[in-house]
């Protein structure tokens, strides 16, 4: 398996390389220190299956970098590896096609487990990061922009029940709301998590640190 490890800090790359070699037999790890090097390596090396991407590399922006990689190399699974754990940025990255968001503070074994999930086709974000209190984003009128605050308390509650395997009808009964209300909340949850169905949403949040 071919992996591209992209981080502008050599020490980070040197530290992660031995662990990445444990993911599979015959693993090849390529390195990049800037977004320009990421693009060059992906164009030059065929069959890169996994890209670990630091969002703060020279030339890298979330809004343009992730879509550019996904468009040019749709078969590569792109995983954000970052010290930034703000929910707004996590949801933005996942919404732009990242297969996972791994904080650098995660232990080596937890990181390997997360990467194995991603290689198997799942998406990963530590559930604890999504549960951290959101920071209101002021608008021109001084009010928080709720559309960028991540999951609401009710949405997290519904998501927890979904993970228990409850259908919409039983979730509605448990929360004493209509089934239409549950479906509406789930639509918002799917959009915010960047998933398309109940199974993906449940798997998305089941991964723990």
mmCIF file of C-alpha atoms in Angstrom:
data_model
loop_
_atom_site.group_PDB
_atom_site.id
_atom_site.type_symbol
_atom_site.label_atom_id
_atom_site.label_comp_id
_atom_site.label_asym_id
_atom_site.label_seq_id
_atom_site.Cartn_x
_atom_site.Cartn_y
_atom_site.Cartn_z
ATOM 1 C CA UNK A 1 0.000 0.000 0.000
ATOM 2 C CA UNK A 2 1.270 3.459 -0.893
ATOM 3 C CA UNK A 3 0.794 6.316 1.579
ATOM 4 C CA UNK A 4 1.555 10.007 1.222
ATOM 5 C CA UNK A 5 2.469 11.723 4.500
ATOM 6 C CA UNK A 6 2.192 15.481 4.066
ATOM 7 C CA UNK A 7 3.411 17.722 6.884
ATOM 8 C CA UNK A 8 5.848 20.625 6.821
ATOM 9 C CA UNK A 9 7.558 19.428 10.017
ATOM 10 C CA UNK A 10 10.238 16.811 9.373
ATOM 11 C CA UNK A 11 10.069 15.604 12.990
ATOM 12 C CA UNK A 12 6.367 14.826 12.614
ATOM 13 C CA UNK A 13 6.998 12.848 9.442
ATOM 14 C CA UNK A 14 9.927 10.985 10.998
ATOM 15 C CA UNK A 15 7.833 10.136 14.045
ATOM 16 C CA UNK A 16 4.827 8.850 12.107
ATOM 17 C CA UNK A 17 6.624 6.868 9.429
ATOM 18 C CA UNK A 18 7.432 3.779 11.606
ATOM 19 C CA UNK A 19 3.796 3.507 12.706
ATOM 20 C CA UNK A 20 2.446 3.872 9.178
ATOM 21 C CA UNK A 21 4.674 1.011 8.080
ATOM 22 C CA UNK A 22 2.633 -1.224 10.414
ATOM 23 C CA UNK A 23 -0.609 -0.686 8.514
ATOM 24 C CA UNK A 24 0.068 -3.318 5.869
ATOM 25 C CA UNK A 25 2.782 -5.446 4.347
ATOM 26 C CA UNK A 26 4.862 -3.834 1.624
ATOM 27 C CA UNK A 27 3.785 -0.348 2.713
ATOM 28 C CA UNK A 28 5.533 2.509 0.919
ATOM 29 C CA UNK A 29 5.481 5.936 2.577
ATOM 30 C CA UNK A 30 6.097 9.033 0.450
ATOM 31 C CA UNK A 31 6.585 12.449 2.036
ATOM 32 C CA UNK A 32 5.684 16.031 1.201
ATOM 33 C CA UNK A 33 6.424 19.260 3.042
ATOM 34 C CA UNK A 34 4.132 21.620 1.137
ATOM 35 C CA UNK A 35 0.897 21.491 -0.825
ATOM 36 C CA UNK A 36 2.860 21.915 -4.042
ATOM 37 C CA UNK A 37 4.842 18.785 -3.180
ATOM 38 C CA UNK A 38 1.581 16.957 -2.410
ATOM 39 C CA UNK A 39 0.216 17.660 -5.884
ATOM 40 C CA UNK A 40 3.544 16.802 -7.522
ATOM 41 C CA UNK A 41 3.830 13.493 -5.672
ATOM 42 C CA UNK A 42 0.243 12.456 -6.406
ATOM 43 C CA UNK A 43 0.747 13.209 -10.094
ATOM 44 C CA UNK A 44 4.077 11.377 -10.214
ATOM 45 C CA UNK A 45 3.380 8.284 -8.096
ATOM 46 C CA UNK A 46 0.593 5.949 -9.157
ATOM 47 C CA UNK A 47 -1.609 4.053 -6.741
ATOM 48 C CA UNK A 48 -1.362 6.199 -3.613
ATOM 49 C CA UNK A 49 -4.232 4.935 -1.510
ATOM 50 C CA UNK A 50 -3.990 7.101 1.593
ATOM 51 C CA UNK A 51 -3.036 10.765 2.041
ATOM 52 C CA UNK A 52 -2.337 12.157 5.518
ATOM 53 C CA UNK A 53 -2.630 15.908 5.200
ATOM 54 C CA UNK A 54 -1.651 18.703 7.577
ATOM 55 C CA UNK A 55 -3.920 21.702 7.003
ATOM 56 C CA UNK A 56 -1.245 24.239 7.935
ATOM 57 C CA UNK A 57 1.358 23.381 5.329
ATOM 58 C CA UNK A 58 2.684 26.115 3.023
ATOM 59 C CA UNK A 59 0.286 26.668 0.140
ATOM 60 C CA UNK A 60 -2.505 24.676 1.790
ATOM 61 C CA UNK A 61 -6.053 25.876 2.501
ATOM 62 C CA UNK A 62 -9.012 23.722 3.493
ATOM 63 C CA UNK A 63 -11.383 25.303 1.000
ATOM 64 C CA UNK A 64 -9.148 24.768 -2.038
ATOM 65 C CA UNK A 65 -6.690 22.028 -1.088
ATOM 66 C CA UNK A 66 -9.083 19.211 -0.198
ATOM 67 C CA UNK A 67 -11.371 19.627 -3.241
ATOM 68 C CA UNK A 68 -8.329 19.858 -5.526
ATOM 69 C CA UNK A 69 -6.939 16.553 -4.265
ATOM 70 C CA UNK A 70 -10.337 14.857 -4.383
ATOM 71 C CA UNK A 71 -10.950 16.041 -7.933
ATOM 72 C CA UNK A 72 -7.544 15.028 -9.285
ATOM 73 C CA UNK A 73 -7.253 11.771 -7.334
ATOM 74 C CA UNK A 74 -10.751 10.532 -6.375
ATOM 75 C CA UNK A 75 -9.527 7.052 -5.371
ATOM 76 C CA UNK A 76 -7.150 8.350 -2.689
ATOM 77 C CA UNK A 77 -8.548 8.503 0.842
ATOM 78 C CA UNK A 78 -7.618 11.903 2.283
ATOM 79 C CA UNK A 79 -7.203 12.120 6.052
ATOM 80 C CA UNK A 80 -6.646 15.405 7.854
ATOM 81 C CA UNK A 81 -3.899 15.207 10.466
ATOM 82 C CA UNK A 82 -4.017 18.377 12.529
ATOM 83 C CA UNK A 83 -3.379 19.968 15.899
ATOM 84 C CA UNK A 84 -6.506 22.095 15.350
ATOM 85 C CA UNK A 85 -9.543 20.516 17.001
ATOM 86 C CA UNK A 86 -12.193 23.187 16.508
ATOM 87 C CA UNK A 87 -15.466 21.580 15.480
ATOM 88 C CA UNK A 88 -16.135 24.164 12.771
ATOM 89 C CA UNK A 89 -12.945 23.231 10.924
ATOM 90 C CA UNK A 90 -13.540 19.503 11.427
ATOM 91 C CA UNK A 91 -17.007 19.696 9.897
ATOM 92 C CA UNK A 92 -15.716 21.869 7.066
ATOM 93 C CA UNK A 93 -13.001 19.356 6.210
ATOM 94 C CA UNK A 94 -15.378 16.397 6.360
ATOM 95 C CA UNK A 95 -17.912 18.261 4.255
ATOM 96 C CA UNK A 96 -15.245 18.821 1.596
ATOM 97 C CA UNK A 97 -14.576 15.114 1.251
ATOM 98 C CA UNK A 98 -12.026 14.182 3.915
ATOM 99 C CA UNK A 99 -12.327 10.536 4.933
ATOM 100 C CA UNK A 100 -11.206 11.287 8.461
ATOM 101 C CA UNK A 101 -9.958 13.908 10.900
ATOM 102 C CA UNK A 102 -7.222 12.756 13.264
ATOM 103 C CA UNK A 103 -5.877 15.084 15.966
ATOM 104 C CA UNK A 104 -2.109 14.936 16.440
ATOM 105 C CA UNK A 105 -2.604 14.407 20.164
ATOM 106 C CA UNK A 106 -4.122 10.967 19.468
ATOM 107 C CA UNK A 107 -2.027 8.025 20.648
ATOM 108 C CA UNK A 108 -0.159 5.981 18.064
ATOM 109 C CA UNK A 109 -2.340 2.902 18.559
ATOM 110 C CA UNK A 110 -5.561 4.921 18.371
ATOM 111 C CA UNK A 111 -4.297 6.549 15.192
ATOM 112 C CA UNK A 112 -3.513 3.170 13.630
ATOM 113 C CA UNK A 113 -6.985 1.904 14.539
ATOM 114 C CA UNK A 114 -8.547 4.984 12.975
ATOM 115 C CA UNK A 115 -6.503 4.610 9.794
ATOM 116 C CA UNK A 116 -7.480 0.954 9.477
ATOM 117 C CA UNK A 117 -11.144 1.976 9.665
ATOM 118 C CA UNK A 118 -10.592 4.566 6.964
ATOM 119 C CA UNK A 119 -8.714 2.149 4.708
ATOM 120 C CA UNK A 120 -11.661 -0.236 5.085
ATOM 121 C CA UNK A 121 -13.953 2.448 3.691
ATOM 122 C CA UNK A 122 -15.275 4.067 6.868
ATOM 123 C CA UNK A 123 -15.016 7.683 7.992
ATOM 124 C CA UNK A 124 -13.450 8.709 11.296
ATOM 125 C CA UNK A 125 -13.631 11.592 13.716
ATOM 126 C CA UNK A 126 -13.137 11.122 17.476
ATOM 127 C CA UNK A 127 -16.623 11.438 18.931
ATOM 128 C CA UNK A 128 -15.298 13.590 21.777
ATOM 129 C CA UNK A 129 -14.363 16.344 19.329
ATOM 130 C CA UNK A 130 -17.915 16.613 18.025
ATOM 131 C CA UNK A 131 -19.277 16.823 21.560
ATOM 132 C CA UNK A 132 -17.144 19.782 22.637
ATOM 133 C CA UNK A 133 -19.151 22.984 23.192
ATOM 134 C CA UNK A 134 -19.419 24.966 20.004
ATOM 135 C CA UNK A 135 -18.090 28.490 19.859
ATOM 136 C CA UNK A 136 -20.703 30.933 18.534
ATOM 137 C CA UNK A 137 -19.719 32.707 15.338
ATOM 138 C CA UNK A 138 -20.762 36.391 15.501
ATOM 139 C CA UNK A 139 -22.682 37.813 12.569
ATOM 140 C CA UNK A 140 -22.882 41.431 11.480
ATOM 141 C CA UNK A 141 -25.682 41.868 14.013
ATOM 142 C CA UNK A 142 -23.785 40.301 16.885
ATOM 143 C CA UNK A 143 -25.848 37.094 16.969
ATOM 144 C CA UNK A 144 -24.284 33.643 16.637
ATOM 145 C CA UNK A 145 -24.518 31.922 13.278
ATOM 146 C CA UNK A 146 -26.185 28.640 14.261
ATOM 147 C CA UNK A 147 -25.545 27.059 10.877
ATOM 148 C CA UNK A 148 -21.839 26.823 11.730
ATOM 149 C CA UNK A 149 -22.067 25.617 15.302
ATOM 150 C CA UNK A 150 -22.022 21.874 14.595
ATOM 151 C CA UNK A 151 -24.509 19.441 16.078
ATOM 152 C CA UNK A 152 -27.141 20.771 18.456
ATOM 153 C CA UNK A 153 -27.971 19.029 21.725
ATOM 154 C CA UNK A 154 -31.125 17.546 20.169
ATOM 155 C CA UNK A 155 -29.219 16.356 17.099
ATOM 156 C CA UNK A 156 -26.627 14.635 19.289
ATOM 157 C CA UNK A 157 -29.442 13.051 21.299
ATOM 158 C CA UNK A 158 -31.054 11.671 18.141
ATOM 159 C CA UNK A 159 -27.670 10.508 16.882
ATOM 160 C CA UNK A 160 -27.078 8.585 20.123
ATOM 161 C CA UNK A 161 -30.426 6.808 19.718
ATOM 162 C CA UNK A 162 -29.633 6.091 16.086
ATOM 163 C CA UNK A 163 -26.407 4.421 17.207
ATOM 164 C CA UNK A 164 -28.491 2.184 19.479
ATOM 165 C CA UNK A 165 -30.221 0.919 16.352
ATOM 166 C CA UNK A 166 -33.598 2.553 16.960
ATOM 167 C CA UNK A 167 -35.746 3.314 13.883
ATOM 168 C CA UNK A 168 -37.190 6.790 13.406
ATOM 169 C CA UNK A 169 -40.557 5.798 14.850
ATOM 170 C CA UNK A 170 -39.054 4.599 18.139
ATOM 171 C CA UNK A 171 -36.723 7.595 18.346
ATOM 172 C CA UNK A 172 -39.756 9.854 17.971
ATOM 173 C CA UNK A 173 -41.588 7.942 20.681
ATOM 174 C CA UNK A 174 -38.589 8.052 23.025
ATOM 175 C CA UNK A 175 -38.239 11.834 22.615
ATOM 176 C CA UNK A 176 -41.967 12.523 22.488
ATOM 177 C CA UNK A 177 -41.770 14.241 19.101
ATOM 178 C CA UNK A 178 -43.186 13.470 15.674
ATOM 179 C CA UNK A 179 -41.448 11.157 13.228
ATOM 180 C CA UNK A 180 -41.311 14.055 10.768
ATOM 181 C CA UNK A 181 -39.319 16.044 13.324
ATOM 182 C CA UNK A 182 -36.850 13.186 13.731
ATOM 183 C CA UNK A 183 -36.379 12.936 9.963
ATOM 184 C CA UNK A 184 -35.788 16.669 9.764
ATOM 185 C CA UNK A 185 -33.112 16.530 12.477
ATOM 186 C CA UNK A 186 -31.427 13.578 10.779
ATOM 187 C CA UNK A 187 -31.245 15.482 7.502
ATOM 188 C CA UNK A 188 -29.339 18.236 9.318
ATOM 189 C CA UNK A 189 -27.090 15.674 11.012
ATOM 190 C CA UNK A 190 -26.240 13.990 7.702
ATOM 191 C CA UNK A 191 -25.390 17.328 6.114
ATOM 192 C CA UNK A 192 -23.211 18.481 9.002
ATOM 193 C CA UNK A 193 -21.316 15.188 9.201
ATOM 194 C CA UNK A 194 -20.966 14.899 5.444
ATOM 195 C CA UNK A 195 -22.664 11.484 5.284
ATOM 196 C CA UNK A 196 -25.566 10.162 3.225
ATOM 197 C CA UNK A 197 -27.436 7.675 5.400
ATOM 198 C CA UNK A 198 -28.058 6.311 8.907
ATOM 199 C CA UNK A 199 -25.378 3.625 8.720
ATOM 200 C CA UNK A 200 -22.675 6.104 7.732
ATOM 201 C CA UNK A 201 -23.764 8.520 10.465
ATOM 202 C CA UNK A 202 -23.631 5.805 13.135
ATOM 203 C CA UNK A 203 -20.217 4.545 12.019
ATOM 204 C CA UNK A 204 -18.935 8.102 11.706
ATOM 205 C CA UNK A 205 -19.395 8.752 15.421
ATOM 206 C CA UNK A 206 -18.704 5.294 16.838
ATOM 207 C CA UNK A 207 -14.938 5.698 16.613
ATOM 208 C CA UNK A 208 -13.567 6.765 19.991
ATOM 209 C CA UNK A 209 -10.153 7.942 21.012
#
